mmCIF file of C-alpha atoms in Angstrom:
data_model
loop_
_atom_site.group_PDB
_atom_site.id
_atom_site.type_symbol
_atom_site.label_atom_id
_atom_site.label_comp_id
_atom_site.label_asym_id
_atom_site.label_seq_id
_atom_site.Cartn_x
_atom_site.Cartn_y
_atom_site.Cartn_z
ATOM 1 C CA MET A 545 13.445 15.249 19.596
ATOM 2 C CA ILE A 546 12.432 15.632 23.584
ATOM 3 C CA GLN A 547 10.074 18.863 24.217
ATOM 4 C CA SER A 548 8.918 20.401 27.276
ATOM 5 C CA VAL A 549 5.092 18.606 26.591
ATOM 6 C CA VAL A 550 1.812 18.871 28.379
ATOM 7 C CA PRO A 551 0.464 15.506 28.744
ATOM 8 C CA GLN A 552 -2.803 15.274 26.341
ATOM 9 C CA THR A 553 -5.073 12.939 28.301
ATOM 10 C CA PRO A 554 -3.562 13.155 31.882
ATOM 11 C CA GLU A 555 -6.093 10.263 32.766
ATOM 12 C CA GLY A 556 -4.981 7.452 30.185
ATOM 13 C CA CYS A 557 -3.852 6.213 27.415
ATOM 14 C CA GLY A 558 -5.619 8.299 24.762
ATOM 15 C CA GLU A 559 -6.600 5.368 22.084
ATOM 16 C CA CYS A 560 -7.534 3.105 25.219
ATOM 17 C CA LEU A 561 -10.291 5.678 26.379
ATOM 18 C CA ARG A 562 -11.497 5.982 23.041
ATOM 19 C CA LEU A 563 -11.778 2.248 23.083
ATOM 20 C CA ASN A 564 -12.807 1.917 25.782
ATOM 21 C CA THR A 565 -10.065 -0.872 26.255
ATOM 22 C CA ALA A 566 -7.536 -1.611 29.378
ATOM 23 C CA TRP A 567 -3.999 -1.282 30.070
ATOM 24 C CA VAL A 568 -0.429 -2.113 31.848
ATOM 25 C CA HIS A 569 1.075 1.335 32.186
ATOM 26 C CA LEU A 570 1.332 4.372 30.535
ATOM 27 C CA ARG A 571 4.093 5.942 28.587
ATOM 28 C CA LEU A 572 4.498 9.801 27.747
ATOM 29 C CA CYS A 573 5.617 10.835 24.258
ATOM 30 C CA LEU A 574 8.608 13.292 24.850
ATOM 31 C CA THR A 575 7.186 15.270 21.173
ATOM 32 C CA CYS A 576 4.151 15.847 21.444
ATOM 33 C CA GLY A 577 2.479 14.754 25.033
ATOM 34 C CA GLN A 578 0.560 11.923 23.642
ATOM 35 C CA VAL A 579 -0.037 9.255 26.397
ATOM 36 C CA GLY A 580 0.090 5.729 25.310
ATOM 37 C CA CYS A 581 -0.038 2.212 26.713
ATOM 38 C CA CYS A 582 3.111 -0.064 27.576
ATOM 39 C CA ASP A 583 4.447 -2.919 25.198
ATOM 40 C CA SER A 584 2.527 -5.107 27.869
ATOM 41 C CA SER A 585 -0.479 -3.308 27.301
ATOM 42 C CA PRO A 586 -2.403 -5.086 25.096
ATOM 43 C CA LEU A 587 -2.762 -2.366 22.185
ATOM 44 C CA ARG A 588 0.898 -1.017 22.946
ATOM 45 C CA HIS A 589 -0.367 2.380 21.642
ATOM 46 C CA ALA A 590 2.724 4.279 22.934
ATOM 47 C CA ARG A 591 5.084 1.956 20.396
ATOM 48 C CA ALA A 592 2.323 2.215 17.764
ATOM 49 C CA HIS A 593 2.464 6.192 18.068
ATOM 50 C CA ALA A 594 6.376 6.305 18.173
ATOM 51 C CA HIS A 595 6.178 4.469 14.688
ATOM 52 C CA ALA A 596 3.788 5.961 13.446
ATOM 53 C CA VAL A 597 4.823 9.771 13.735
ATOM 54 C CA GLY A 598 8.769 9.529 13.821
ATOM 55 C CA HIS A 599 8.861 10.553 17.990
ATOM 56 C CA PRO A 600 10.906 7.804 19.392
ATOM 57 C CA ILE A 601 11.014 8.741 22.856
ATOM 58 C CA VAL A 602 9.268 7.912 25.622
ATOM 59 C CA GLN A 603 8.757 8.657 30.170
ATOM 60 C CA SER A 604 7.279 6.220 32.380
ATOM 61 C CA PHE A 605 3.868 8.278 32.973
ATOM 62 C CA GLU A 606 3.622 6.112 36.141
ATOM 63 C CA PRO A 607 4.228 8.008 39.387
ATOM 64 C CA GLY A 608 7.635 7.662 40.805
ATOM 65 C CA GLU A 609 9.161 6.789 37.786
ATOM 66 C CA ASN A 610 11.411 9.300 35.564
ATOM 67 C CA TRP A 611 13.151 6.523 33.648
ATOM 68 C CA ARG A 612 13.140 7.189 29.272
ATOM 69 C CA TRP A 613 13.037 5.445 26.562
ATOM 70 C CA CYS A 614 14.329 5.650 22.928
ATOM 71 C CA TYR A 615 11.808 2.782 20.643
ATOM 72 C CA VAL A 616 14.822 3.525 17.956
ATOM 73 C CA ASP A 617 17.246 1.997 19.743
ATOM 74 C CA GLU A 618 15.460 0.024 21.641
ATOM 75 C CA THR A 619 17.186 1.534 24.986
ATOM 76 C CA LEU A 620 16.885 3.592 27.605
ATOM 77 C CA VAL A 621 17.963 7.461 27.196
#
């Protein structure tokens, strides 16, 4: 499910930008390039996206971080 992706909204969480809400950290969907906010953010858009469309693996979209997370297995990959 991991693809070479281009961030859809490199300036931040697409849903938070649309709703004009704040986020804590960003995650990049490695299937489609959606940028969502993390589980520490109020609206948890990255997790919601993963469950809604079946794209389980994200990568941190924070500068200097390159780890990946699987929402299905709840583990680093």
